[in-house]
Amino acid sequence: MSLSTFSGLQVALRGLMAQQMALDTTGHNIANANTLGYSRQTVDMTTMPALTLPSISGNNGNGVQLGMGVDVTQIQRVRDSFLDIQYRSENMQYGDSSARADALGQAELAFDEPSETGVNQLLSNFYDAWSAVQHAPNDPSARTTLIRAAGTLASAFASVSDQLTRTATDAQEQYDAITGPSGDVESMAKQLAQLNTAISHATAVGQAPNDLLDQRDELLDRLSGLAQVSVTQNRDGTDTVDFGGVTLVDPRAANGYTWPQTLTNPGGQLGALQALASPTGPAMTYKGRLDGVVAELVRNVNDIYSRADGRNFFDPAGTTADALAVIATDANLVTGTDTTSAGSDDIATAIAALRGGQVDRNYASLVAEVGSDVKDSDNQQRIQLSLLDSIEQRRLSVQGVATDEEMTNLIQFQRGYQASARVMTTLDSMLDTLINRTGTTGL
């Protein structure tokens, strides 16, 4: 096999093209150093297949292999799939803990303890008002103050109850917004299906759509915060995505995805929202405990108050926090003394003595439980955030763009380009001598 006179130029040209691609890739990395979800890219270079030539020397007939330069096999992104799996698992846990912490924080605000407008202080005001009636049983203003204090207490109980119900309702509304038409789940599923199609087309013609793969992984990262995500990679480059126990993205489906579906045990933010909206969730459990406090208050006060003439102070049917109501709304009808039998306990004194009793203890226990749950949820959120940040830092150490490293690569590839250009210039000069000057008479 003869050697082409211009083969050296082809070697130099391949070197120029390879170094140019490396320079362009480095520039692409630098430009996307702060792009969320971007994975740095590298150019894989390998030697071209050698050209076998017969030996020039007659003493050795084995021949030689002449190198033909460099070839770019692929431009690949640097990514660790194991770290992606870890990140999505921790992100699911963080989505769960974050949603719970937010909801429990909202429930804690409903109690507003300790404060001048909290139920605990208003209970104290209620007992103080009975004490005032005890010391001035014939003072209409004391009875009016009592009625006002009882009404304020009832309103406070109703407000706490309403806000706890609102916490559960908000969780359900947030769940519905995320999973409903045009919600986050459907929007991301649609984008994943579109990316699957584009990636499949690029893969079919032998291309590596790195930027599209990054966009798909970024969507999967976001999706993992909502519920558990499991990804199966298909041979055509597409992904089948299971979401919360159901198949969400399926290249075989009509639109490339299947939604809406019912999630039975999703985990993540959606799992937490399901639990928070449930009748057995924390907000409604607190509300049930609060109703127990009100029922105890109504029973205790009415049992004492009815000793006078059989009438009740609170509506006996209003044994829940949102139904507590004062019957004795006329100051003249408020009774402070039991006159049915000589030597019996004074009503106002007996009701005032309820201070610090079972009602107060039950309410204090409820507030303490809420505070403990909020603290635990906040701690869990911080722990999960720390774990998530740790995994993210490990991912960035692999796939993130280090500008100092890229600047070093930039100089390296620039020098390689210059060297290849120098080879081409030298070969051009040699060919010029061979073609234009060989056989001419020197002056």
Coordinates of C-alpha atoms in Angstrom, one line a residue:
M1 CA 0.0 0.0 0.0
S2 CA 1.4 3.4 -1.0
L3 CA 1.3 6.4 1.3
S4 CA -0.6 9.4 0.2
T5 CA 1.4 12.6 -0.1
F6 CA -1.4 14.4 1.7
S7 CA -1.9 11.9 4.5
G8 CA 0.1 14.1 6.9
L9 CA -2.3 17.0 6.2
Q10 CA -5.3 14.7 7.1
V11 CA -3.5 13.8 10.4
A12 CA -3.0 17.5 11.2
L13 CA -6.6 18.3 10.2
R14 CA -8.0 15.6 12.5
G15 CA -5.9 17.1 15.3
L16 CA -7.2 20.6 14.6
M17 CA -10.8 19.3 14.6
A18 CA -10.4 17.2 17.7
Q19 CA -8.8 20.1 19.7
Q20 CA -11.5 22.5 18.3
M21 CA -14.3 20.2 19.6
A22 CA -12.5 20.0 23.0
L23 CA -12.3 23.8 23.1
D24 CA -15.9 24.2 22.2
T25 CA -17.0 21.6 24.8
T26 CA -14.9 23.4 27.5
G27 CA -16.6 26.7 26.5
H28 CA -20.0 25.0 26.8
N29 CA -19.0 23.8 30.3
I30 CA -17.9 27.3 31.4
A31 CA -21.1 28.9 30.0
N32 CA -23.2 26.4 32.0
A33 CA -21.2 26.5 35.2
N34 CA -24.3 27.9 37.1
T35 CA -27.0 26.1 35.1
L36 CA -29.2 24.0 37.4
G37 CA -28.8 20.3 36.7
Y38 CA -26.0 20.7 34.2
S39 CA -23.5 17.9 34.0
R40 CA -20.0 18.8 32.7
Q41 CA -19.0 17.2 29.4
T42 CA -15.8 15.7 28.2
V43 CA -14.5 14.8 24.8
D44 CA -13.3 11.2 24.4
M45 CA -10.4 11.0 22.0
T46 CA -8.8 7.8 20.6
T47 CA -6.2 7.1 18.0
M48 CA -7.3 6.5 14.4
P49 CA -6.8 2.9 13.0
A50 CA -3.2 2.7 11.9
L51 CA -2.2 2.4 8.2
T52 CA -0.2 -0.7 7.4
L53 CA 2.7 0.0 5.0
P54 CA 5.3 -2.3 3.5
S55 CA 8.8 -2.0 4.9
I56 CA 10.9 0.7 3.3
S57 CA 14.1 -1.3 4.1
G58 CA 14.9 -4.4 2.1
N59 CA 16.3 -6.0 5.2
N60 CA 13.0 -6.2 6.9
G61 CA 9.8 -7.2 5.0
N62 CA 7.4 -7.1 8.0
G63 CA 6.1 -3.7 7.2
V64 CA 5.1 -1.0 9.6
Q65 CA 2.0 0.6 11.0
L66 CA 1.7 4.3 10.6
G67 CA -0.5 6.3 13.0
M68 CA -3.2 8.3 11.3
G69 CA -3.9 10.8 14.1
V70 CA -6.8 11.2 16.5
D71 CA -10.5 10.6 16.4
V72 CA -13.3 11.9 18.6
T73 CA -15.4 8.9 19.6
Q74 CA -18.0 10.8 21.7
I75 CA -18.8 13.8 23.8
Q76 CA -20.1 12.4 27.1
R77 CA -21.5 13.9 30.2
V78 CA -20.0 13.1 33.6
R79 CA -22.7 11.6 35.8
D80 CA -22.9 9.0 38.6
S81 CA -26.3 7.2 38.4
F82 CA -25.8 5.7 41.9
L83 CA -25.6 9.2 43.4
D84 CA -28.7 10.2 41.4
I85 CA -30.6 7.3 43.1
Q86 CA -29.4 8.4 46.5
Y87 CA -30.3 12.0 45.9
R88 CA -33.8 11.1 44.8
S89 CA -34.4 8.9 47.8
E90 CA -33.3 11.6 50.2
N91 CA -35.2 14.2 48.2
M92 CA -38.4 12.1 48.7
Q93 CA -37.8 12.0 52.5
Y94 CA -37.1 15.7 52.5
G95 CA -40.3 16.5 50.7
D96 CA -42.2 14.4 53.3
S97 CA -40.5 16.1 56.3
S98 CA -40.8 19.6 54.8
A99 CA -44.5 19.3 54.2
R100 CA -45.1 17.9 57.7
A101 CA -43.0 20.6 59.3
D102 CA -44.9 23.3 57.4
A103 CA -48.3 21.9 58.3
L104 CA -47.5 21.3 62.0
G105 CA -46.1 24.8 62.2
Q106 CA -49.4 26.1 60.9
A107 CA -51.2 24.0 63.5
E108 CA -49.0 25.4 66.3
L109 CA -49.8 29.0 65.2
A110 CA -53.5 28.1 65.6
F111 CA -53.0 27.6 69.3
D112 CA -51.1 30.9 69.7
E113 CA -49.6 29.8 73.0
P114 CA -48.4 31.5 75.1
S115 CA -50.1 34.8 74.4
E116 CA -52.8 37.1 75.7
T117 CA -55.3 35.8 73.2
G118 CA -54.5 32.1 73.6
V119 CA -57.0 29.7 75.1
N120 CA -54.9 29.2 78.2
Q121 CA -55.0 32.9 79.1
L122 CA -58.7 33.1 78.2
L123 CA -59.5 30.2 80.5
S124 CA -57.7 32.0 83.3
N125 CA -59.8 35.1 82.5
F126 CA -62.9 33.0 82.6
Y127 CA -62.0 31.7 86.1
D128 CA -61.1 35.3 87.2
A129 CA -64.5 36.5 86.1
W130 CA -66.2 33.8 88.3
S131 CA -64.0 34.9 91.2
A132 CA -65.2 38.5 90.6
V133 CA -68.9 37.3 90.7
Q134 CA -68.0 35.4 93.9
H135 CA -66.8 38.5 95.6
A136 CA -69.6 40.8 94.2
P137 CA -72.6 38.5 93.6
N138 CA -75.0 41.5 93.3
D139 CA -72.8 43.5 90.9
P140 CA -74.3 43.5 87.4
S141 CA -71.0 44.6 85.8
A142 CA -69.2 41.5 87.3
R143 CA -71.8 39.3 85.7
T144 CA -71.6 41.1 82.4
T145 CA -67.8 40.7 82.5
L146 CA -68.3 37.0 83.1
I147 CA -70.6 36.6 80.1
R148 CA -68.1 38.6 77.9
A149 CA -65.2 36.4 79.1
A150 CA -67.1 33.2 78.4
G151 CA -68.0 34.4 75.0
T152 CA -64.4 35.3 74.2
L153 CA -63.3 31.9 75.4
A154 CA -65.9 30.2 73.2
S155 CA -64.7 32.3 70.2
A156 CA -61.1 31.3 70.9
F157 CA -61.9 27.6 71.0
A158 CA -63.9 28.0 67.7
S159 CA -61.0 29.9 66.1
V160 CA -58.4 27.2 67.0
S161 CA -60.8 24.5 65.8
D162 CA -61.4 26.3 62.5
Q163 CA -57.7 26.8 61.9
L164 CA -56.9 23.2 62.6
T165 CA -59.6 22.2 60.1
R166 CA -58.1 24.7 57.7
T167 CA -54.7 23.0 58.1
A168 CA -56.1 19.7 57.0
T169 CA -58.1 21.4 54.2
D170 CA -55.1 23.3 52.9
A171 CA -53.2 20.0 52.8
Q172 CA -55.9 18.4 50.6
E173 CA -56.1 21.5 48.4
Q174 CA -52.4 21.5 47.9
Y175 CA -52.5 17.8 47.1
D176 CA -55.3 18.3 44.6
A177 CA -53.4 21.3 43.0
I178 CA -50.2 19.2 42.5
T179 CA -52.0 16.1 41.2
G180 CA -54.8 17.8 39.3
P181 CA -55.1 18.9 35.7
S182 CA -52.1 21.0 34.6
G183 CA -50.6 20.4 38.1
D184 CA -46.9 19.8 38.7
V185 CA -47.2 16.1 38.2
E186 CA -48.9 16.2 34.9
S187 CA -46.7 19.1 33.7
M188 CA -43.5 17.2 34.5
A189 CA -44.9 14.0 33.1
K190 CA -45.6 15.7 29.8
Q191 CA -42.2 17.3 29.7
L192 CA -40.5 13.9 30.4
A193 CA -42.5 12.3 27.6
Q194 CA -41.4 15.0 25.2
L195 CA -37.8 14.6 26.2
N196 CA -38.1 10.8 25.8
T197 CA -39.2 11.3 22.2
A198 CA -36.4 13.7 21.4
I199 CA -33.8 11.6 23.1
S200 CA -35.0 8.5 21.3
H201 CA -34.7 10.2 17.9
A202 CA -31.2 11.4 18.7
T203 CA -30.1 8.0 20.0
A204 CA -31.4 6.3 16.9
V205 CA -29.0 8.2 14.7
G206 CA -26.0 7.6 17.0
Q207 CA -26.0 10.9 18.8
A208 CA -25.5 11.6 22.5
P209 CA -28.1 14.2 23.5
N210 CA -26.3 15.2 26.7
D211 CA -28.2 18.5 27.3
L212 CA -31.5 16.7 26.9
L213 CA -30.4 14.0 29.3
D214 CA -29.6 16.7 31.8
Q215 CA -33.0 18.2 31.4
R216 CA -34.7 14.9 32.0
D217 CA -32.6 14.1 35.1
E218 CA -33.4 17.6 36.5
L219 CA -37.2 16.8 36.0
L220 CA -36.7 13.5 37.7
D221 CA -35.0 15.2 40.6
R222 CA -37.9 17.6 41.0
L223 CA -40.4 14.8 40.7
S224 CA -38.7 12.8 43.4
G225 CA -39.6 15.4 46.0
L226 CA -43.3 14.8 45.4
A227 CA -43.3 11.0 45.7
Q228 CA -41.1 8.0 45.3
V229 CA -39.5 7.7 41.8
S230 CA -38.1 4.6 40.2
V231 CA -36.5 4.8 36.7
T232 CA -36.0 2.0 34.2
Q233 CA -33.7 2.9 31.3
N234 CA -34.7 1.4 27.9
R235 CA -32.5 0.4 25.1
D236 CA -33.7 3.2 22.8
G237 CA -32.6 5.9 25.4
T238 CA -36.0 6.5 26.8
D239 CA -36.9 6.2 30.5
T240 CA -39.9 4.4 32.1
V241 CA -40.8 6.2 35.3
D242 CA -42.7 4.7 38.2
F243 CA -44.1 7.4 40.5
G244 CA -45.6 6.6 43.9
G245 CA -46.2 3.0 43.0
V246 CA -47.8 3.6 39.5
T247 CA -46.3 4.0 36.1
L248 CA -46.3 7.7 35.2
V249 CA -44.1 7.9 32.1
D250 CA -44.3 5.1 29.6
P251 CA -42.9 5.5 26.1
R252 CA -45.5 2.9 24.9
A253 CA -48.4 5.0 26.1
A254 CA -50.4 7.1 23.7
N255 CA -49.0 10.4 25.0
G256 CA -45.9 8.9 26.5
Y257 CA -47.4 9.2 30.0
T258 CA -50.4 8.0 32.0
W259 CA -52.0 10.5 34.4
P260 CA -54.1 11.1 36.5
Q261 CA -53.9 8.0 38.7
T262 CA -54.7 7.2 42.3
L263 CA -51.6 7.1 44.5
T264 CA -52.1 4.7 47.4
N265 CA -48.7 5.1 49.2
P266 CA -46.7 7.8 47.4
G267 CA -44.3 9.0 50.1
G268 CA -42.6 12.3 49.6
Q269 CA -44.6 15.6 49.7
L270 CA -47.7 14.0 48.3
G271 CA -47.6 11.2 50.9
A272 CA -47.3 13.7 53.7
L273 CA -50.2 15.8 52.3
Q274 CA -52.4 12.7 52.1
A275 CA -51.6 12.0 55.8
L276 CA -52.1 15.6 56.9
A277 CA -55.5 15.8 55.1
S278 CA -56.7 12.5 56.6
P279 CA -59.3 12.4 59.4
T280 CA -56.6 10.6 61.4
G281 CA -53.9 13.1 60.6
P282 CA -52.2 15.3 63.2
A283 CA -54.4 18.4 62.6
M284 CA -57.7 16.5 63.0
T285 CA -56.2 14.5 65.9
Y286 CA -55.4 17.8 67.7
K287 CA -58.9 19.0 66.9
G288 CA -60.4 15.8 68.5
R289 CA -58.3 16.4 71.6
L290 CA -59.4 20.0 71.7
D291 CA -63.1 18.9 71.5
G292 CA -62.4 16.7 74.5
V293 CA -61.2 19.7 76.4
V294 CA -64.4 21.6 75.6
A295 CA -66.6 18.7 76.4
E296 CA -64.9 18.4 79.8
L297 CA -65.3 22.2 80.4
V298 CA -69.0 22.2 79.5
R299 CA -69.7 19.2 81.7
N300 CA -67.9 20.5 84.7
V301 CA -69.3 24.0 84.6
N302 CA -72.9 22.9 83.9
D303 CA -72.8 20.3 86.6
I304 CA -72.0 23.1 89.2
Y305 CA -74.1 25.9 87.6
S306 CA -77.2 23.8 87.3
R307 CA -77.4 23.3 91.1
A308 CA -79.2 26.6 91.5
D309 CA -82.3 26.1 89.4
G310 CA -81.4 23.3 86.9
R311 CA -80.4 25.7 84.1
N312 CA -77.1 25.4 82.2
F313 CA -74.4 28.0 81.7
F314 CA -73.1 26.5 78.5
D315 CA -75.2 24.8 75.8
P316 CA -75.0 21.1 76.7
A317 CA -75.1 20.2 73.0
G318 CA -72.1 22.3 72.2
T319 CA -69.4 19.8 73.3
T320 CA -67.0 20.5 70.5
A321 CA -64.7 23.4 70.1
D322 CA -66.6 24.9 67.1
A323 CA -70.0 24.5 68.9
L324 CA -69.3 25.9 72.4
A325 CA -72.0 28.4 73.2
V326 CA -73.0 30.4 76.3
I327 CA -76.7 30.1 77.2
A328 CA -76.7 32.6 80.1
T329 CA -76.4 35.6 77.8
D330 CA -78.4 37.9 80.1
A331 CA -76.4 39.3 83.0
N332 CA -79.5 39.2 85.2
L333 CA -79.8 35.4 84.6
V334 CA -76.3 34.6 85.8
T335 CA -76.4 32.8 89.1
G336 CA -73.5 33.0 91.4
T337 CA -74.9 31.3 94.5
D338 CA -76.6 28.0 95.2
T339 CA -79.8 28.8 97.1
T340 CA -81.5 25.4 96.9
S341 CA -80.1 24.0 100.1
A342 CA -78.5 25.6 103.2
G343 CA -74.8 25.2 103.6
S344 CA -74.2 24.1 99.9
D345 CA -71.1 25.3 98.0
D346 CA -71.2 28.7 96.4
I347 CA -71.5 28.2 92.6
A348 CA -69.1 31.0 91.6
T349 CA -66.6 29.7 94.1
A350 CA -66.9 26.2 92.9
I351 CA -66.5 27.1 89.2
A352 CA -63.6 29.4 90.0
A353 CA -62.0 26.5 91.8
L354 CA -61.9 24.5 88.5
R355 CA -58.8 26.5 87.7
G356 CA -55.8 24.1 87.3
G357 CA -58.2 21.1 87.1
Q358 CA -58.6 18.5 84.5
V359 CA -59.6 20.9 81.7
D360 CA -56.5 23.0 82.2
R361 CA -54.3 19.9 82.4
N362 CA -55.8 18.3 79.3
Y363 CA -55.3 21.6 77.4
A364 CA -51.7 22.0 78.6
S365 CA -51.0 18.4 77.6
L366 CA -52.4 19.1 74.1
V367 CA -50.3 22.2 73.7
A368 CA -47.2 20.4 74.9
E369 CA -47.8 17.6 72.4
V370 CA -48.2 20.0 69.6
G371 CA -45.0 21.7 70.5
S372 CA -43.2 18.4 70.8
D373 CA -44.5 17.3 67.4
V374 CA -43.4 20.6 65.8
K375 CA -40.0 20.4 67.3
D376 CA -39.6 16.8 66.1
S377 CA -40.7 17.6 62.6
D378 CA -38.4 20.6 62.4
N379 CA -35.5 18.5 63.6
Q380 CA -36.3 15.8 61.0
Q381 CA -36.5 18.5 58.3
R382 CA -33.1 19.8 59.2
I383 CA -31.6 16.3 59.3
Q384 CA -33.1 15.5 55.9
L385 CA -31.9 18.8 54.5
S386 CA -28.4 18.1 55.7
L387 CA -28.4 14.6 54.2
L388 CA -29.8 16.0 50.9
D389 CA -27.1 18.8 50.8
S390 CA -24.4 16.2 51.5
I391 CA -25.5 14.0 48.6
E392 CA -25.8 17.1 46.4
Q393 CA -22.3 18.1 47.2
R394 CA -21.1 14.6 46.3
R395 CA -22.9 14.8 43.0
L396 CA -21.5 18.3 42.2
S397 CA -18.0 17.0 42.9
V398 CA -18.6 14.5 40.1
Q399 CA -20.8 16.4 37.6
G400 CA -20.3 20.0 38.5
V401 CA -18.3 22.4 36.5
A402 CA -15.0 23.6 38.2
T403 CA -14.1 26.8 36.4
D404 CA -10.4 26.6 37.4
E405 CA -10.2 23.1 36.0
E406 CA -12.0 24.2 32.8
M407 CA -9.6 27.2 32.4
T408 CA -6.7 24.8 32.6
N409 CA -8.3 22.5 30.0
L410 CA -8.8 25.6 27.8
I411 CA -5.1 26.3 27.8
Q412 CA -4.3 22.7 27.2
F413 CA -6.6 22.3 24.2
Q414 CA -5.4 25.7 22.9
R415 CA -1.8 24.5 22.9
G416 CA -2.9 21.3 21.2
Y417 CA -4.7 23.2 18.5
Q418 CA -1.7 25.4 18.0
A419 CA 0.6 22.4 17.7
S420 CA -1.7 20.8 15.1
A421 CA -1.8 24.0 13.2
R422 CA 2.0 24.1 13.3
V423 CA 2.2 20.6 11.9
M424 CA -0.1 21.6 9.1
T425 CA 2.0 24.7 8.3
T426 CA 5.1 22.6 8.2
L427 CA 3.6 20.0 5.9
D428 CA 2.2 22.8 3.7
S429 CA 5.7 24.2 3.4
M430 CA 7.1 20.7 2.6
L431 CA 4.5 20.1 -0.1
D432 CA 5.1 23.5 -1.6
T433 CA 8.8 22.7 -1.9
L434 CA 8.0 19.3 -3.4
I435 CA 5.4 20.5 -5.9
N436 CA 6.6 24.0 -6.9
R437 CA 10.3 23.9 -6.3
T438 CA 11.6 20.4 -7.0
G439 CA 13.6 20.3 -10.3
T440 CA 14.0 24.1 -10.5
T441 CA 17.3 25.7 -10.9
G442 CA 18.4 27.5 -7.9
L443 CA 19.6 31.1 -8.3

